[in-house]
Coordinates of C-alpha atoms and ligand atoms in Angstrom, one line a residue:
M62 CA 201.0 -48.6 71.6
S63 CA 202.0 -50.9 68.7
L64 CA 202.8 -49.6 65.3
A65 CA 200.8 -50.3 62.2
V66 CA 203.3 -48.7 59.8
E67 CA 206.9 -47.9 60.1
T68 CA 209.1 -46.7 57.2
Y69 CA 212.8 -46.6 57.1
N70 CA 214.5 -44.1 54.8
L71 CA 211.9 -44.9 52.1
T72 CA 213.0 -43.5 48.8
K73 CA 211.5 -43.9 45.3
I74 CA 213.1 -42.7 42.1
Y75 CA 211.1 -43.2 38.9
P76 CA 213.7 -43.9 36.2
K77 CA 214.2 -41.9 33.1
R78 CA 211.6 -42.5 30.4
G79 CA 210.8 -41.6 26.8
V80 CA 212.6 -41.8 23.6
F81 CA 216.4 -41.6 24.3
N82 CA 215.5 -41.3 28.0
R83 CA 214.7 -37.7 27.5
S84 CA 212.3 -37.3 30.4
P85 CA 214.4 -37.1 33.5
S86 CA 214.3 -39.4 36.5
I87 CA 212.0 -38.2 39.3
T88 CA 212.7 -38.5 43.0
A89 CA 209.1 -39.0 44.2
L90 CA 210.1 -39.9 47.8
K91 CA 213.3 -39.1 49.7
N92 CA 214.2 -40.7 53.0
I93 CA 210.7 -40.9 54.4
N94 CA 210.7 -42.0 58.1
L95 CA 207.2 -42.4 59.5
K96 CA 205.7 -44.2 62.5
I97 CA 201.9 -44.7 62.4
K98 CA 200.3 -46.0 65.6
A99 CA 197.8 -48.9 65.3
G100 CA 194.2 -47.9 65.5
T101 CA 194.7 -44.3 64.5
I102 CA 193.7 -42.2 61.5
Y103 CA 196.8 -40.8 59.8
G104 CA 196.7 -38.1 57.1
L105 CA 199.2 -37.5 54.3
L106 CA 198.7 -33.9 53.2
G107 CA 200.5 -32.2 50.3
P108 CA 200.3 -30.5 47.0
N109 CA 200.0 -32.3 43.6
G110 CA 203.1 -34.4 42.9
A111 CA 204.2 -34.4 46.5
G112 CA 204.6 -38.1 46.6
K113 CA 201.5 -39.1 48.6
T114 CA 200.2 -41.8 46.1
T115 CA 203.7 -43.2 45.6
L116 CA 203.9 -43.6 49.4
I117 CA 200.5 -45.3 49.6
H118 CA 201.4 -47.6 46.7
I119 CA 204.6 -48.7 48.5
L120 CA 202.7 -49.3 51.8
A121 CA 200.2 -51.4 49.8
A122 CA 203.0 -53.5 48.4
I123 CA 202.1 -52.7 44.8
L124 CA 205.2 -50.6 44.1
L125 CA 208.8 -51.3 45.1
P126 CA 210.8 -48.6 46.7
T127 CA 214.2 -47.8 45.2
S128 CA 215.8 -47.9 48.6
G129 CA 214.7 -48.2 52.2
T130 CA 211.7 -50.2 53.3
A131 CA 208.5 -50.2 55.2
E132 CA 206.8 -52.5 57.7
I133 CA 203.1 -53.1 58.1
F134 CA 202.4 -54.5 61.5
G135 CA 206.0 -55.7 61.6
H136 CA 205.9 -57.3 58.1
D137 CA 208.3 -56.1 55.5
V138 CA 206.5 -54.8 52.3
I139 CA 209.2 -56.2 50.1
R140 CA 210.1 -59.6 51.7
D141 CA 206.7 -60.4 53.1
S142 CA 204.4 -58.7 50.6
N143 CA 201.8 -61.5 50.6
R144 CA 201.3 -61.3 54.3
V145 CA 201.1 -57.5 54.0
K146 CA 198.4 -57.8 51.3
S147 CA 196.3 -60.0 53.6
L148 CA 196.3 -57.3 56.3
I149 CA 195.4 -54.3 54.2
N150 CA 193.1 -52.9 51.6
Y151 CA 193.4 -49.9 49.4
C152 CA 191.1 -47.5 47.7
S153 CA 192.0 -45.0 45.1
G154 CA 190.2 -42.8 42.6
Q155 CA 192.7 -44.1 40.0
G156 CA 191.9 -47.7 40.7
S157 CA 189.6 -49.4 38.3
L158 CA 186.6 -51.7 38.5
F159 CA 185.7 -54.3 35.9
W160 CA 183.6 -52.1 33.7
N161 CA 181.7 -54.9 32.1
L162 CA 180.5 -56.4 35.4
S163 CA 177.7 -55.1 37.5
V164 CA 178.4 -53.4 40.9
R165 CA 177.3 -56.6 42.7
E166 CA 179.4 -58.9 40.4
N167 CA 182.5 -56.7 41.0
L168 CA 182.0 -57.0 44.7
R169 CA 181.3 -60.7 44.6
Y170 CA 184.5 -61.2 42.5
Y171 CA 186.6 -59.3 45.1
S172 CA 185.0 -61.2 48.0
K173 CA 186.0 -64.5 46.5
L174 CA 189.5 -63.1 45.9
Y175 CA 189.7 -62.2 49.6
G176 CA 188.5 -65.7 50.6
L177 CA 185.1 -64.7 52.1
R178 CA 182.5 -67.4 52.3
D179 CA 179.4 -66.8 50.1
V180 CA 176.9 -66.3 53.0
E181 CA 179.3 -63.9 54.7
S182 CA 180.0 -61.9 51.6
F183 CA 176.3 -61.7 50.6
E184 CA 175.3 -60.1 53.9
K185 CA 178.3 -57.8 54.0
I186 CA 177.8 -56.6 50.4
N187 CA 174.1 -55.9 51.0
T188 CA 174.8 -54.0 54.2
L189 CA 177.5 -51.9 52.5
L190 CA 175.4 -51.3 49.3
E191 CA 172.7 -50.0 51.5
F192 CA 175.0 -47.8 53.6
F193 CA 176.6 -46.3 50.6
E194 CA 173.1 -45.7 49.0
I195 CA 173.8 -47.6 45.8
E196 CA 171.7 -50.8 46.3
E197 CA 169.3 -49.6 43.6
R198 CA 172.1 -49.6 41.0
S199 CA 173.7 -52.8 42.2
N200 CA 172.8 -54.7 39.0
V201 CA 174.1 -52.0 36.7
K202 CA 177.4 -52.4 34.9
T203 CA 180.0 -50.1 36.5
A204 CA 180.8 -48.6 33.1
Y205 CA 177.5 -46.8 33.3
L206 CA 178.1 -45.3 36.8
S207 CA 179.1 -41.7 37.4
S208 CA 182.6 -41.2 38.9
G209 CA 181.1 -40.5 42.4
L210 CA 179.1 -43.7 42.3
K211 CA 182.2 -45.7 41.1
Q212 CA 184.1 -44.2 44.0
R213 CA 181.4 -45.5 46.4
V214 CA 181.8 -49.0 44.9
K215 CA 185.6 -48.8 45.3
L216 CA 185.2 -47.9 48.9
I217 CA 182.9 -50.9 49.5
K218 CA 185.4 -53.1 47.8
A219 CA 188.1 -51.8 50.1
L220 CA 186.0 -52.7 53.2
L221 CA 185.1 -56.2 52.2
N222 CA 187.9 -58.0 54.0
D223 CA 187.8 -55.9 57.2
P224 CA 191.4 -54.8 56.7
K225 CA 193.6 -54.0 59.7
L226 CA 195.1 -51.2 57.7
L227 CA 193.0 -49.3 55.2
L228 CA 194.8 -47.1 52.7
L229 CA 192.6 -44.4 51.2
D230 CA 194.0 -42.2 48.4
E231 CA 191.7 -39.2 48.3
P232 CA 188.7 -41.1 49.6
T233 CA 186.1 -38.3 49.1
L234 CA 187.3 -37.2 45.6
G235 CA 184.3 -36.7 43.3
L236 CA 181.7 -37.4 46.0
D237 CA 178.8 -35.0 46.7
V238 CA 178.9 -33.0 50.0
D239 CA 176.4 -35.3 51.8
M240 CA 178.1 -38.5 50.8
A241 CA 181.6 -37.1 51.6
K242 CA 180.3 -36.2 55.1
K243 CA 178.8 -39.6 55.6
I244 CA 182.0 -41.3 54.6
R245 CA 184.1 -39.2 56.9
A246 CA 181.8 -40.2 59.8
Y247 CA 182.1 -43.8 58.7
I248 CA 185.9 -43.6 58.6
K249 CA 185.8 -42.3 62.2
Q250 CA 183.5 -45.1 63.2
L251 CA 185.7 -47.8 61.7
S252 CA 188.7 -46.5 63.5
K253 CA 186.8 -46.4 66.9
E254 CA 184.7 -49.5 66.7
K255 CA 186.9 -51.8 64.7
E256 CA 190.2 -50.3 65.8
M257 CA 191.1 -50.2 62.1
T258 CA 194.2 -48.1 61.2
I259 CA 193.4 -45.7 58.4
V260 CA 196.0 -43.8 56.3
L261 CA 194.5 -41.3 54.0
T262 CA 195.7 -38.7 51.6
S263 CA 194.0 -35.5 50.9
H264 CA 194.4 -31.9 49.7
N265 CA 191.7 -30.9 51.9
M266 CA 192.8 -29.4 55.2
Y267 CA 189.3 -29.4 56.5
E268 CA 189.0 -33.2 55.9
V269 CA 192.3 -34.1 57.6
D270 CA 191.5 -31.7 60.4
E271 CA 188.2 -33.4 61.1
L272 CA 189.5 -36.9 60.7
C273 CA 193.1 -37.4 61.6
D274 CA 194.8 -38.0 64.9
E275 CA 198.1 -37.2 63.3
L276 CA 199.3 -36.1 59.9
A277 CA 202.4 -35.6 57.9
L278 CA 202.8 -32.7 55.5
I279 CA 204.7 -33.9 52.4
D280 CA 206.2 -31.7 49.7
Q281 CA 208.5 -32.7 46.9
G282 CA 209.0 -36.2 48.3
Q283 CA 210.0 -35.1 51.7
I284 CA 208.3 -34.7 55.1
V285 CA 208.0 -31.1 55.9
S286 CA 206.3 -31.5 59.2
I287 CA 204.5 -34.1 61.4
G288 CA 202.0 -33.4 64.2
T289 CA 198.4 -33.3 65.2
P290 CA 196.1 -31.2 63.0
T291 CA 196.0 -28.6 65.8
T292 CA 199.8 -28.2 66.1
L293 CA 200.2 -28.1 62.3
K294 CA 197.4 -25.6 61.8
K295 CA 199.1 -23.3 64.2
S296 CA 202.4 -23.5 62.3
I297 CA 200.7 -23.0 59.0
S298 CA 198.6 -20.1 60.1
Q299 CA 201.8 -18.0 60.6
L300 CA 202.6 -18.6 57.0
E301 CA 199.6 -18.4 54.6
S302 CA 196.4 -20.0 55.9
L303 CA 193.4 -17.7 56.1
E304 CA 189.9 -18.7 57.1
L305 CA 187.1 -16.4 56.0
T306 CA 183.5 -16.5 57.2
F307 CA 180.8 -14.8 55.3
S308 CA 177.7 -13.7 57.1
K309 CA 175.7 -12.8 54.0
Y310 CA 175.5 -15.1 51.0
N311 CA 173.0 -14.8 48.2
G312 CA 173.9 -18.0 46.4
D313 CA 176.1 -16.3 43.8
P314 CA 179.8 -17.1 44.5
S315 CA 181.0 -14.0 42.6
S316 CA 179.1 -11.7 45.0
L317 CA 181.4 -12.9 47.7
L318 CA 184.4 -11.6 45.8
E319 CA 182.7 -8.3 45.1
D320 CA 182.1 -7.6 48.7
L321 CA 185.5 -8.8 49.8
V322 CA 188.2 -6.3 50.6
I323 CA 191.3 -8.0 52.1
R324 CA 193.8 -5.8 53.8
S325 CA 195.8 -8.5 55.6
T326 CA 199.5 -8.1 55.4
F327 CA 201.5 -11.2 55.0
R328 CA 205.1 -11.9 55.5
D329 CA 206.2 -11.0 52.0
G330 CA 203.5 -8.6 50.9
F331 CA 199.8 -8.2 50.5
L332 CA 197.2 -10.7 49.6
Ligands
ATP520 N1 204.7 -44.1 37.2 C1 205.4 -42.9 37.3 N2 206.5 -42.7 36.5 C2 207.2 -41.6 36.5 N3 206.9 -40.6 37.4 C3 205.9 -40.7 38.3 C4 205.1 -41.9 38.2 N4 204.1 -41.8 39.2 C5 204.3 -40.6 39.8 N5 205.4 -40.0 39.2 C6 205.9 -38.7 39.6 O1 206.3 -38.8 41.0 C7 205.9 -37.6 41.7 C8 205.0 -37.9 42.8 O2 203.8 -38.3 42.3 P1 202.5 -38.8 43.2 O3 201.5 -39.3 42.3 O4 203.1 -39.7 44.2 O5 202.1 -37.4 43.9 P2 200.8 -37.1 44.7 O6 201.3 -36.4 45.9 O7 199.9 -38.3 44.9 O8 200.1 -36.0 43.8 P3 198.5 -35.7 43.6 O9 198.1 -34.9 44.7 O10 198.4 -35.0 42.3 O11 197.8 -37.0 43.5 C9 205.3 -36.6 40.7 O12 206.4 -35.8 40.2 C10 204.9 -37.6 39.6 O13 204.9 -36.9 38.3
MG521 MG1 198.0 -38.8 44.3

């Protein structure tokens, strides 16, 4: 199977900052070596500050590594960044839209940027607006949208050019439960039907478990473990993962805690 992404000792050090360089340099990624198979859904899972977004930014050719490199479908992200950008798209909660333009104007602007013909983009935008349940707000300036609705527009933007590699930084952040579920199903469908390679970051083990064929656990800029969700869950469960199922729930979250007596003994003590 061909590779969509391959990284070679990818390292990113953010330089010292601040007055008199008082804030120290930060090693966000350290010798990351990854191979991501084409057509799969790959998860990057890790705590805040682990380096997930930094890695995604380097793969999207919008941030240069300090050393090492990465290839997207065999194209180097540093030397061949324009070719890389034509093969990918990227969606992040941090990314912004043009606040003063409507939803539709934003999407038409990006379609032009991606070189789509007007007829083609018109149809595509309508279909996606409908799917993401935002067609009624399509003439509203994005400044007036809630963060969840903005996230939907950013996802639509990322799908406009049918990327071969879709990079999603916390794709369901801020979305309500139903929309998050719908988008997870859609991500699966894209991978299966369009053979799109999808790399996504998440803090949500449930999400990566449901979606990903393979995932890497990242902590402090280093890969801790790589495997399928099943193999990784097994290794974590020996450490500190605990799944609780409640049979009675009266709608008040605090009642769960009142009824809960945990007597599990963990490696280094009690929970
Ligand atoms: N532009 C920057 N300048 C300096 N340091 C940065 C910059 N961007 C990120 N960092 C630092 O690099 C490290 C990795 O950050 P990154 O945003 O990649 O983590 P993350 O895994 O995406 O975290 P989160 O789950 O909170 O989104 C952190 O210590 C962060 O503070
Ligand atoms: Mg991040």
